[in-house]
Amino acid sequence: MKILHLISGGDNGGAKTHVITLLKELSKHADITLVCLLEENFAKEAREQGINVVVLKQNKRYKLDIVNRLVEMLKKDKYDILHCHGARANFLAMFIKKKYSIPTVSTIHSDYKSDFDNNLYKKIVYTTLNYFSLKRMDYFIAITNQFKKMLVDRGFKDNKIFVAYNGTRIIEKCYSLSKQEFLDRYNIEYDENKVYVGIVTRLHPVKGIPVFLKAAAKVLKTSSNILFLIAGNGDEKHTEKYKEFVINNDLGDKIRFLGFIKDIDNFYNAIDINTLTSHSESFPYALLEGSLNKKATISSAVGGIPEMIIHEESGLLFEDNNYEQLAEYIIKLAEDKELRNRYSENLHNRVKNNFSDVDMAQSHIEIYNKILKN
């Protein structure tokens, strides 16, 4: 079985983690090639993981000469399936199918209607083009049941949609620095009596950072032994806006922005409570990776998150945008170490038993076989 995976190669965050994690494991079971349209960190990191990477540079989205090169590659090496990730790959697949008959499948990593919310021009143009491209796709892999329902509700055929959850590599010890060593790196005082609450996210409106900040401000009115840490970066406009909130509320010593952190497992090891405040999500790696480090988790109940976290069993889920409920849950867990430990252990076991990279790869092999049989 030969599968060509196509992606822009400029992706970061969950999509990049998903593809690299998936292809590393898939390569043990099938002949896999990853084609990137940009020579950036994505391609470099994929190569470092032993994935067969080919870069076919496409400097502009509208440069369609790349289609002939992809068709030639598909024909010459006799690939069985073209697997697309993201709007750019979906768009090219629409033209490839006019020149060469090959089953096409696209992974739905997010709500495609919200992918370009931060840019009005892109939202109008790219979202429309992506929709037309998706309508011409043969099959889809939704990473949650909620995403499959979303597609069906929008007129996509149920029998063309498969579900395969995101998975993560199961490692018992992920971190390399102690809690104190990590905090020292950022000149943050280590105090065993403090509770450290963290969030790993892009500093983007869809990630609900104001919800996190408002909840933190509310918590800190009554709890002085809690410190809030934010890992991630974003565009300057939104980052400055969030930092202004912290300054205006005199919380500079209680809420710390750490920026992008490459060795993210050391961040998870340093915190006691992992949070996510997104308004829209799929099946986020920020929670999967946090679970490996056995961190008690609080998240907004959006997207596929309720399929991962069982409320009051393996974590706590709050209503989207409800910062008061988030604040209440943070205080609840901060004051009850035993409850934190129980939730973290339960989530760790749930992820280990259901959402591993091996499970994810096996699901894809089964899906590919069904596609080829059809």
mmCIF file of C-alpha atoms in Angstrom:
data_model
loop_
_atom_site.group_PDB
_atom_site.id
_atom_site.type_symbol
_atom_site.label_atom_id
_atom_site.label_comp_id
_atom_site.label_asym_id
_atom_site.label_seq_id
_atom_site.Cartn_x
_atom_site.Cartn_y
_atom_site.Cartn_z
ATOM 1 C CA MET A 1 0.000 0.000 0.000
ATOM 2 C CA LYS A 2 1.465 3.348 -1.111
ATOM 3 C CA ILE A 3 0.041 6.569 0.297
ATOM 4 C CA LEU A 4 1.080 10.100 -0.639
ATOM 5 C CA HIS A 5 0.292 12.678 2.058
ATOM 6 C CA LEU A 6 0.075 16.275 0.829
ATOM 7 C CA ILE A 7 0.301 19.364 3.053
ATOM 8 C CA SER A 8 1.406 22.966 2.672
ATOM 9 C CA GLY A 9 4.268 22.469 5.111
ATOM 10 C CA GLY A 10 3.847 25.815 6.827
ATOM 11 C CA ASP A 11 1.586 24.390 9.529
ATOM 12 C CA ASN A 12 2.244 24.548 13.238
ATOM 13 C CA GLY A 13 0.395 23.364 16.301
ATOM 14 C CA GLY A 14 -1.977 20.408 16.281
ATOM 15 C CA ALA A 15 -1.993 19.733 12.539
ATOM 16 C CA LYS A 16 1.781 19.428 12.413
ATOM 17 C CA THR A 17 1.865 17.217 15.506
ATOM 18 C CA HIS A 18 -0.904 15.033 14.094
ATOM 19 C CA VAL A 19 0.725 14.463 10.697
ATOM 20 C CA ILE A 20 4.224 13.801 12.018
ATOM 21 C CA THR A 21 2.972 11.498 14.797
ATOM 22 C CA LEU A 22 0.700 9.636 12.382
ATOM 23 C CA LEU A 23 3.229 9.200 9.567
ATOM 24 C CA LYS A 24 6.003 8.080 11.871
ATOM 25 C CA GLU A 25 3.842 5.176 13.029
ATOM 26 C CA LEU A 26 2.159 4.579 9.647
ATOM 27 C CA SER A 27 5.547 4.182 7.991
ATOM 28 C CA LYS A 28 5.952 0.913 9.899
ATOM 29 C CA HIS A 29 2.943 -0.536 8.086
ATOM 30 C CA ALA A 30 2.793 1.108 4.642
ATOM 31 C CA ASP A 31 4.886 2.917 2.030
ATOM 32 C CA ILE A 32 4.406 6.550 3.055
ATOM 33 C CA THR A 33 5.611 9.760 1.409
ATOM 34 C CA LEU A 34 4.968 13.243 2.744
ATOM 35 C CA VAL A 35 4.959 16.047 0.164
ATOM 36 C CA CYS A 36 5.353 19.579 1.531
ATOM 37 C CA LEU A 37 4.859 22.661 -0.621
ATOM 38 C CA LEU A 38 7.187 24.766 1.530
ATOM 39 C CA GLU A 39 10.680 24.093 2.882
ATOM 40 C CA GLU A 40 10.098 25.050 6.500
ATOM 41 C CA ASN A 41 10.355 23.534 9.975
ATOM 42 C CA PHE A 42 7.563 21.077 9.225
ATOM 43 C CA ALA A 43 9.630 19.240 6.604
ATOM 44 C CA LYS A 44 12.746 19.381 8.776
ATOM 45 C CA GLU A 45 11.016 17.919 11.832
ATOM 46 C CA ALA A 46 9.339 15.212 9.748
ATOM 47 C CA ARG A 47 12.723 14.139 8.329
ATOM 48 C CA GLU A 48 14.171 14.033 11.847
ATOM 49 C CA GLN A 49 11.439 11.519 12.718
ATOM 50 C CA GLY A 50 12.474 9.255 9.848
ATOM 51 C CA ILE A 51 9.586 10.154 7.540
ATOM 52 C CA ASN A 52 10.181 10.143 3.773
ATOM 53 C CA VAL A 53 9.740 13.824 2.861
ATOM 54 C CA VAL A 54 9.688 15.406 -0.594
ATOM 55 C CA VAL A 55 9.487 19.194 -0.957
ATOM 56 C CA LEU A 56 7.857 20.448 -4.162
ATOM 57 C CA LYS A 57 8.008 24.203 -3.757
ATOM 58 C CA GLN A 58 4.910 26.211 -4.590
ATOM 59 C CA ASN A 59 5.704 29.854 -3.873
ATOM 60 C CA LYS A 60 2.156 31.097 -4.451
ATOM 61 C CA ARG A 61 -1.157 29.310 -3.920
ATOM 62 C CA TYR A 62 -2.321 30.186 -7.438
ATOM 63 C CA LYS A 63 0.780 28.715 -9.128
ATOM 64 C CA LEU A 64 -0.822 25.562 -10.513
ATOM 65 C CA ASP A 65 2.186 24.210 -12.405
ATOM 66 C CA ILE A 66 2.725 22.159 -9.240
ATOM 67 C CA VAL A 67 -0.298 20.041 -10.261
ATOM 68 C CA ASN A 68 1.537 18.464 -13.202
ATOM 69 C CA ARG A 69 4.526 17.645 -11.005
ATOM 70 C CA LEU A 70 2.277 15.954 -8.447
ATOM 71 C CA VAL A 71 0.423 14.002 -11.127
ATOM 72 C CA GLU A 72 3.723 12.837 -12.604
ATOM 73 C CA MET A 73 4.872 11.701 -9.145
ATOM 74 C CA LEU A 74 1.616 9.861 -8.434
ATOM 75 C CA LYS A 75 1.745 8.052 -11.788
ATOM 76 C CA LYS A 76 5.441 7.232 -11.784
ATOM 77 C CA ASP A 77 5.536 5.772 -8.274
ATOM 78 C CA LYS A 78 2.063 4.202 -8.544
ATOM 79 C CA TYR A 79 0.529 5.565 -5.359
ATOM 80 C CA ASP A 80 -2.775 4.026 -4.267
ATOM 81 C CA ILE A 81 -4.260 6.984 -2.363
ATOM 82 C CA LEU A 82 -3.744 10.751 -2.166
ATOM 83 C CA HIS A 83 -4.283 11.926 1.421
ATOM 84 C CA CYS A 84 -4.655 15.701 1.862
ATOM 85 C CA HIS A 85 -4.259 17.893 4.933
ATOM 86 C CA GLY A 86 -5.476 21.491 4.859
ATOM 87 C CA ALA A 87 -7.028 23.939 2.417
ATOM 88 C CA ARG A 88 -4.022 24.284 0.129
ATOM 89 C CA ALA A 89 -3.666 20.533 -0.383
ATOM 90 C CA ASN A 90 -7.432 20.136 -0.869
ATOM 91 C CA PHE A 91 -7.383 22.834 -3.566
ATOM 92 C CA LEU A 92 -4.597 21.107 -5.506
ATOM 93 C CA ALA A 93 -6.328 17.736 -5.231
ATOM 94 C CA MET A 94 -9.328 19.180 -7.062
ATOM 95 C CA PHE A 95 -7.112 19.809 -10.123
ATOM 96 C CA ILE A 96 -5.135 16.576 -9.748
ATOM 97 C CA LYS A 97 -8.364 14.567 -10.003
ATOM 98 C CA LYS A 98 -9.074 16.146 -13.408
ATOM 99 C CA LYS A 99 -5.799 14.781 -14.747
ATOM 100 C CA TYR A 100 -5.376 11.500 -12.892
ATOM 101 C CA SER A 101 -7.811 9.029 -11.361
ATOM 102 C CA ILE A 102 -6.797 8.269 -7.780
ATOM 103 C CA PRO A 103 -8.857 7.974 -4.574
ATOM 104 C CA THR A 104 -8.576 11.182 -2.541
ATOM 105 C CA VAL A 105 -9.164 11.632 1.173
ATOM 106 C CA SER A 106 -8.901 14.744 3.329
ATOM 107 C CA THR A 107 -8.442 14.856 7.092
ATOM 108 C CA ILE A 108 -10.753 17.374 8.767
ATOM 109 C CA HIS A 109 -8.488 18.797 11.456
ATOM 110 C CA SER A 110 -10.780 21.719 12.321
ATOM 111 C CA ASP A 111 -13.984 23.490 11.366
ATOM 112 C CA TYR A 112 -13.016 24.633 7.879
ATOM 113 C CA LYS A 113 -15.378 27.618 8.170
ATOM 114 C CA SER A 114 -13.257 29.029 11.007
ATOM 115 C CA ASP A 115 -9.764 28.336 9.658
ATOM 116 C CA PHE A 116 -9.232 31.877 8.348
ATOM 117 C CA ASP A 117 -11.166 33.914 10.910
ATOM 118 C CA ASN A 118 -8.184 36.178 11.596
ATOM 119 C CA ASN A 119 -8.135 37.572 8.044
ATOM 120 C CA LEU A 120 -11.285 38.839 6.299
ATOM 121 C CA TYR A 121 -9.909 38.455 2.755
ATOM 122 C CA LYS A 122 -8.701 34.904 3.400
ATOM 123 C CA LYS A 123 -11.945 34.021 5.166
ATOM 124 C CA ILE A 124 -13.995 35.050 2.135
ATOM 125 C CA VAL A 125 -11.721 33.676 -0.591
ATOM 126 C CA TYR A 126 -9.893 30.695 0.944
ATOM 127 C CA THR A 127 -12.872 29.359 2.892
ATOM 128 C CA THR A 128 -14.982 29.384 -0.268
ATOM 129 C CA LEU A 129 -12.283 27.684 -2.327
ATOM 130 C CA ASN A 130 -11.730 25.086 0.390
ATOM 131 C CA TYR A 131 -15.449 24.305 0.508
ATOM 132 C CA PHE A 132 -15.582 23.696 -3.260
ATOM 133 C CA SER A 133 -12.438 21.554 -3.003
ATOM 134 C CA LEU A 134 -13.878 19.468 -0.183
ATOM 135 C CA LYS A 135 -17.094 18.857 -2.113
ATOM 136 C CA ARG A 136 -14.982 17.182 -4.814
ATOM 137 C CA MET A 137 -13.084 14.964 -2.387
ATOM 138 C CA ASP A 138 -13.856 11.227 -2.408
ATOM 139 C CA TYR A 139 -13.541 10.567 1.338
ATOM 140 C CA PHE A 140 -12.958 12.307 4.638
ATOM 141 C CA ILE A 141 -11.337 11.424 7.936
ATOM 142 C CA ALA A 142 -12.854 13.377 10.809
ATOM 143 C CA ILE A 143 -10.776 13.389 13.968
ATOM 144 C CA THR A 144 -13.876 13.374 16.187
ATOM 145 C CA ASN A 145 -17.446 12.134 15.936
ATOM 146 C CA GLN A 146 -18.525 15.737 16.450
ATOM 147 C CA PHE A 147 -16.680 16.727 13.261
ATOM 148 C CA LYS A 148 -18.330 13.906 11.338
ATOM 149 C CA LYS A 149 -21.737 15.155 12.485
ATOM 150 C CA MET A 150 -20.744 18.677 11.422
ATOM 151 C CA LEU A 151 -19.924 17.456 7.904
ATOM 152 C CA VAL A 152 -23.138 15.439 7.610
ATOM 153 C CA ASP A 153 -25.176 18.431 8.789
ATOM 154 C CA ARG A 154 -23.537 20.477 6.010
ATOM 155 C CA GLY A 155 -24.534 18.024 3.297
ATOM 156 C CA PHE A 156 -21.510 15.712 3.061
ATOM 157 C CA LYS A 157 -22.360 12.020 2.632
ATOM 158 C CA ASP A 158 -22.264 9.963 5.814
ATOM 159 C CA ASN A 159 -20.862 6.859 4.107
ATOM 160 C CA LYS A 160 -17.864 8.828 2.807
ATOM 161 C CA ILE A 161 -16.762 9.987 6.265
ATOM 162 C CA PHE A 162 -14.572 7.956 8.603
ATOM 163 C CA VAL A 163 -13.565 8.821 12.176
ATOM 164 C CA ALA A 164 -10.011 8.415 13.484
ATOM 165 C CA TYR A 165 -9.055 10.191 16.687
ATOM 166 C CA ASN A 166 -5.782 12.006 17.161
ATOM 167 C CA GLY A 167 -3.234 9.878 18.966
ATOM 168 C CA THR A 168 -0.022 10.516 20.833
ATOM 169 C CA ARG A 169 3.081 8.511 21.506
ATOM 170 C CA ILE A 170 2.787 6.949 24.957
ATOM 171 C CA ILE A 171 5.902 7.692 27.009
ATOM 172 C CA GLU A 172 5.916 7.199 30.762
ATOM 173 C CA LYS A 173 8.445 9.976 31.431
ATOM 174 C CA CYS A 174 8.337 12.827 28.940
ATOM 175 C CA TYR A 175 10.217 15.616 30.712
ATOM 176 C CA SER A 176 13.928 16.207 31.238
ATOM 177 C CA LEU A 177 13.896 19.079 33.750
ATOM 178 C CA SER A 178 12.617 19.131 37.299
ATOM 179 C CA LYS A 179 9.857 21.565 38.170
ATOM 180 C CA GLN A 180 12.315 23.911 39.848
ATOM 181 C CA GLU A 181 14.819 23.743 36.986
ATOM 182 C CA PHE A 182 12.152 24.703 34.469
ATOM 183 C CA LEU A 183 10.814 27.588 36.553
ATOM 184 C CA ASP A 184 14.337 28.859 37.207
ATOM 185 C CA ARG A 185 14.807 29.166 33.445
ATOM 186 C CA TYR A 186 12.092 31.838 33.418
ATOM 187 C CA ASN A 187 13.065 33.455 36.714
ATOM 188 C CA ILE A 188 9.908 32.163 38.357
ATOM 189 C CA GLU A 189 10.116 31.384 42.049
ATOM 190 C CA TYR A 190 9.557 27.751 42.924
ATOM 191 C CA ASP A 191 7.402 27.228 45.988
ATOM 192 C CA GLU A 192 6.111 23.776 46.849
ATOM 193 C CA ASN A 193 3.097 25.385 48.526
ATOM 194 C CA LYS A 194 2.039 27.174 45.337
ATOM 195 C CA VAL A 195 -0.254 25.729 42.683
ATOM 196 C CA TYR A 196 0.834 26.407 39.095
ATOM 197 C CA VAL A 197 -1.946 26.655 36.512
ATOM 198 C CA GLY A 198 -0.898 26.491 32.867
ATOM 199 C CA ILE A 199 -2.223 26.782 29.341
ATOM 200 C CA VAL A 200 -0.482 25.853 26.069
ATOM 201 C CA THR A 201 -2.004 27.634 23.105
ATOM 202 C CA ARG A 202 -1.645 30.097 20.263
ATOM 203 C CA LEU A 203 -2.403 33.638 21.385
ATOM 204 C CA HIS A 204 -5.324 33.905 19.005
ATOM 205 C CA PRO A 205 -8.963 34.963 19.637
ATOM 206 C CA VAL A 206 -10.359 31.486 18.892
ATOM 207 C CA LYS A 207 -8.276 30.119 21.794
ATOM 208 C CA GLY A 208 -10.204 32.115 24.362
ATOM 209 C CA ILE A 209 -7.245 33.737 26.133
ATOM 210 C CA PRO A 210 -9.495 36.449 27.663
ATOM 211 C CA VAL A 211 -11.470 33.641 29.342
ATOM 212 C CA PHE A 212 -8.257 32.365 30.925
ATOM 213 C CA LEU A 213 -7.180 35.862 31.994
ATOM 214 C CA LYS A 214 -10.562 36.820 33.459
ATOM 215 C CA ALA A 215 -10.757 33.540 35.370
ATOM 216 C CA ALA A 216 -7.223 34.090 36.690
ATOM 217 C CA ALA A 217 -8.107 37.603 37.834
ATOM 218 C CA LYS A 218 -11.174 36.296 39.650
ATOM 219 C CA VAL A 219 -9.222 33.472 41.318
ATOM 220 C CA LEU A 220 -6.464 35.803 42.470
ATOM 221 C CA LYS A 221 -8.923 38.007 44.346
ATOM 222 C CA THR A 222 -9.238 35.266 46.974
ATOM 223 C CA SER A 223 -6.283 32.908 46.363
ATOM 224 C CA SER A 224 -2.733 34.182 46.667
ATOM 225 C CA ASN A 225 -0.953 30.833 46.342
ATOM 226 C CA ILE A 226 -1.748 30.299 42.644
ATOM 227 C CA LEU A 227 0.457 31.314 39.708
ATOM 228 C CA PHE A 228 -0.739 31.313 36.082
ATOM 229 C CA LEU A 229 1.627 30.420 33.213
ATOM 230 C CA ILE A 230 0.912 30.898 29.512
ATOM 231 C CA ALA A 231 2.985 28.987 26.924
ATOM 232 C CA GLY A 232 2.646 29.998 23.296
ATOM 233 C CA ASN A 233 2.914 32.953 20.977
ATOM 234 C CA GLY A 234 0.754 34.807 18.484
ATOM 235 C CA ASP A 235 0.557 37.944 16.405
ATOM 236 C CA GLU A 236 1.746 41.150 18.047
ATOM 237 C CA LYS A 237 -1.681 42.788 18.081
ATOM 238 C CA HIS A 238 -3.394 40.139 20.189
ATOM 239 C CA THR A 239 -0.366 39.410 22.362
ATOM 240 C CA GLU A 240 -0.096 43.065 23.385
ATOM 241 C CA LYS A 241 -3.814 43.204 24.096
ATOM 242 C CA TYR A 242 -3.566 40.254 26.495
ATOM 243 C CA LYS A 243 -0.493 41.664 28.211
ATOM 244 C CA GLU A 244 -2.257 45.010 28.664
ATOM 245 C CA PHE A 245 -5.031 43.230 30.561
ATOM 246 C CA VAL A 246 -2.477 41.768 32.960
ATOM 247 C CA ILE A 247 -0.782 45.148 33.488
ATOM 248 C CA ASN A 248 -4.054 47.065 33.885
ATOM 249 C CA ASN A 249 -5.218 44.604 36.551
ATOM 250 C CA ASP A 250 -1.870 44.693 38.375
ATOM 251 C CA LEU A 251 -1.318 40.953 37.866
ATOM 252 C CA GLY A 252 2.170 41.030 36.371
ATOM 253 C CA ASP A 253 3.678 38.893 39.113
ATOM 254 C CA LYS A 254 0.819 36.354 39.041
ATOM 255 C CA ILE A 255 0.284 35.770 35.317
ATOM 256 C CA ARG A 256 3.385 35.083 33.252
ATOM 257 C CA PHE A 257 3.740 34.893 29.469
ATOM 258 C CA LEU A 258 6.529 32.440 28.625
ATOM 259 C CA GLY A 259 6.312 32.560 24.825
ATOM 260 C CA PHE A 260 6.936 29.579 22.566
ATOM 261 C CA ILE A 261 8.390 26.569 24.386
ATOM 262 C CA LYS A 262 10.000 23.858 22.265
ATOM 263 C CA ASP A 263 10.456 21.297 25.058
ATOM 264 C CA ILE A 264 6.800 21.542 26.025
ATOM 265 C CA ASP A 265 6.819 18.429 28.210
ATOM 266 C CA ASN A 266 8.986 20.286 30.705
ATOM 267 C CA PHE A 267 6.258 22.941 30.897
ATOM 268 C CA TYR A 268 3.617 20.300 31.586
ATOM 269 C CA ASN A 269 5.811 18.792 34.285
ATOM 270 C CA ALA A 270 6.125 22.199 35.971
ATOM 271 C CA ILE A 271 2.391 22.901 36.256
ATOM 272 C CA ASP A 272 -0.209 21.322 38.524
ATOM 273 C CA ILE A 273 -3.344 22.089 36.504
ATOM 274 C CA ASN A 274 -3.576 22.086 32.706
ATOM 275 C CA THR A 275 -6.271 24.232 31.108
ATOM 276 C CA LEU A 276 -7.725 24.953 27.687
ATOM 277 C CA THR A 277 -10.188 27.789 27.010
ATOM 278 C CA SER A 278 -10.796 27.511 23.257
ATOM 279 C CA HIS A 279 -14.095 28.542 21.660
ATOM 280 C CA SER A 280 -13.517 26.000 18.884
ATOM 281 C CA GLU A 281 -11.383 22.850 18.991
ATOM 282 C CA SER A 282 -10.984 19.443 17.413
ATOM 283 C CA PHE A 283 -9.180 16.818 19.510
ATOM 284 C CA PRO A 284 -6.347 18.949 20.912
ATOM 285 C CA TYR A 285 -2.833 17.701 21.459
ATOM 286 C CA ALA A 286 -2.455 20.238 24.271
ATOM 287 C CA LEU A 287 -4.692 17.966 26.344
ATOM 288 C CA LEU A 288 -3.316 14.659 25.052
ATOM 289 C CA GLU A 289 0.257 15.726 25.817
ATOM 290 C CA GLY A 290 -0.721 17.119 29.193
ATOM 291 C CA SER A 291 -2.324 13.793 30.071
ATOM 292 C CA LEU A 292 0.954 11.952 29.494
ATOM 293 C CA ASN A 293 2.472 14.102 32.229
ATOM 294 C CA LYS A 294 -0.482 13.244 34.498
ATOM 295 C CA LYS A 295 -1.842 16.741 34.915
ATOM 296 C CA ALA A 296 -5.323 17.488 36.227
ATOM 297 C CA THR A 297 -7.214 19.108 33.366
ATOM 298 C CA ILE A 298 -9.917 21.757 33.003
ATOM 299 C CA SER A 299 -11.215 22.582 29.537
ATOM 300 C CA SER A 300 -14.027 24.280 27.679
ATOM 301 C CA ALA A 301 -16.560 21.695 26.508
ATOM 302 C CA VAL A 302 -16.182 22.361 22.776
ATOM 303 C CA GLY A 303 -15.468 20.255 19.684
ATOM 304 C CA GLY A 304 -14.295 16.734 20.414
ATOM 305 C CA ILE A 305 -13.010 17.508 23.918
ATOM 306 C CA PRO A 306 -16.005 15.820 25.659
ATOM 307 C CA GLU A 307 -15.064 12.690 23.697
ATOM 308 C CA MET A 308 -11.672 12.777 25.422
ATOM 309 C CA ILE A 309 -12.464 14.067 28.914
ATOM 310 C CA ILE A 310 -15.312 12.633 30.951
ATOM 311 C CA HIS A 311 -16.561 15.407 33.225
ATOM 312 C CA GLU A 312 -15.883 14.833 36.933
ATOM 313 C CA GLU A 313 -14.154 11.544 36.139
ATOM 314 C CA SER A 314 -11.058 12.379 34.106
ATOM 315 C CA GLY A 315 -11.225 16.156 34.351
ATOM 316 C CA LEU A 316 -13.578 19.120 34.492
ATOM 317 C CA LEU A 317 -15.425 20.733 31.572
ATOM 318 C CA PHE A 318 -16.859 24.234 31.656
ATOM 319 C CA GLU A 319 -19.322 25.980 29.352
ATOM 320 C CA ASP A 320 -17.633 27.902 26.548
ATOM 321 C CA ASN A 321 -16.796 31.486 27.559
ATOM 322 C CA ASN A 322 -17.861 30.941 31.178
ATOM 323 C CA TYR A 323 -14.798 32.302 32.967
ATOM 324 C CA GLU A 324 -16.591 32.290 36.336
ATOM 325 C CA GLN A 325 -17.129 28.531 36.099
ATOM 326 C CA LEU A 326 -13.494 28.083 35.079
ATOM 327 C CA ALA A 327 -12.388 30.124 38.099
ATOM 328 C CA GLU A 328 -14.562 27.988 40.362
ATOM 329 C CA TYR A 329 -13.003 24.786 38.999
ATOM 330 C CA ILE A 330 -9.452 26.134 39.334
ATOM 331 C CA ILE A 331 -10.033 26.920 43.012
ATOM 332 C CA LYS A 332 -11.660 23.515 43.523
ATOM 333 C CA LEU A 333 -8.646 21.632 42.147
ATOM 334 C CA ALA A 334 -6.082 23.953 43.716
ATOM 335 C CA GLU A 335 -7.511 23.198 47.137
ATOM 336 C CA ASP A 336 -7.784 19.426 46.641
ATOM 337 C CA LYS A 337 -4.548 17.673 45.689
ATOM 338 C CA GLU A 338 -6.152 14.233 46.006
ATOM 339 C CA LEU A 339 -8.824 15.178 43.470
ATOM 340 C CA ARG A 340 -6.150 16.525 41.115
ATOM 341 C CA ASN A 341 -4.275 13.248 41.347
ATOM 342 C CA ARG A 342 -7.408 11.185 40.705
ATOM 343 C CA TYR A 343 -8.423 13.144 37.633
ATOM 344 C CA SER A 344 -4.893 13.151 36.222
ATOM 345 C CA GLU A 345 -4.486 9.398 36.689
ATOM 346 C CA ASN A 346 -7.864 8.674 35.093
ATOM 347 C CA LEU A 347 -7.150 10.875 32.070
ATOM 348 C CA HIS A 348 -3.689 9.397 31.648
ATOM 349 C CA ASN A 349 -5.132 5.869 31.570
ATOM 350 C CA ARG A 350 -7.937 6.887 29.213
ATOM 351 C CA VAL A 351 -5.509 8.386 26.707
ATOM 352 C CA LYS A 352 -3.074 5.502 27.053
ATOM 353 C CA ASN A 353 -5.796 2.927 26.386
ATOM 354 C CA ASN A 354 -7.697 4.730 23.637
ATOM 355 C CA PHE A 355 -5.724 7.509 21.968
ATOM 356 C CA SER A 356 -2.204 6.296 21.262
ATOM 357 C CA ASP A 357 -0.234 6.770 18.056
ATOM 358 C CA VAL A 358 -0.557 3.019 17.469
ATOM 359 C CA ASP A 359 -4.364 3.231 17.703
ATOM 360 C CA MET A 360 -4.393 6.204 15.326
ATOM 361 C CA ALA A 361 -2.206 4.467 12.729
ATOM 362 C CA GLN A 362 -4.233 1.247 12.901
ATOM 363 C CA SER A 363 -7.445 3.212 12.326
ATOM 364 C CA HIS A 364 -5.922 4.758 9.205
ATOM 365 C CA ILE A 365 -4.768 1.400 7.827
ATOM 366 C CA GLU A 366 -8.321 0.102 8.212
ATOM 367 C CA ILE A 367 -9.721 3.202 6.510
ATOM 368 C CA TYR A 368 -7.270 2.919 3.591
ATOM 369 C CA ASN A 369 -8.229 -0.722 3.087
ATOM 370 C CA LYS A 370 -11.922 0.200 2.969
ATOM 371 C CA ILE A 371 -11.226 2.976 0.478
ATOM 372 C CA LEU A 372 -9.230 0.649 -1.798
ATOM 373 C CA LYS A 373 -11.893 -2.038 -1.520
ATOM 374 C CA ASN A 374 -14.563 0.478 -2.579
#
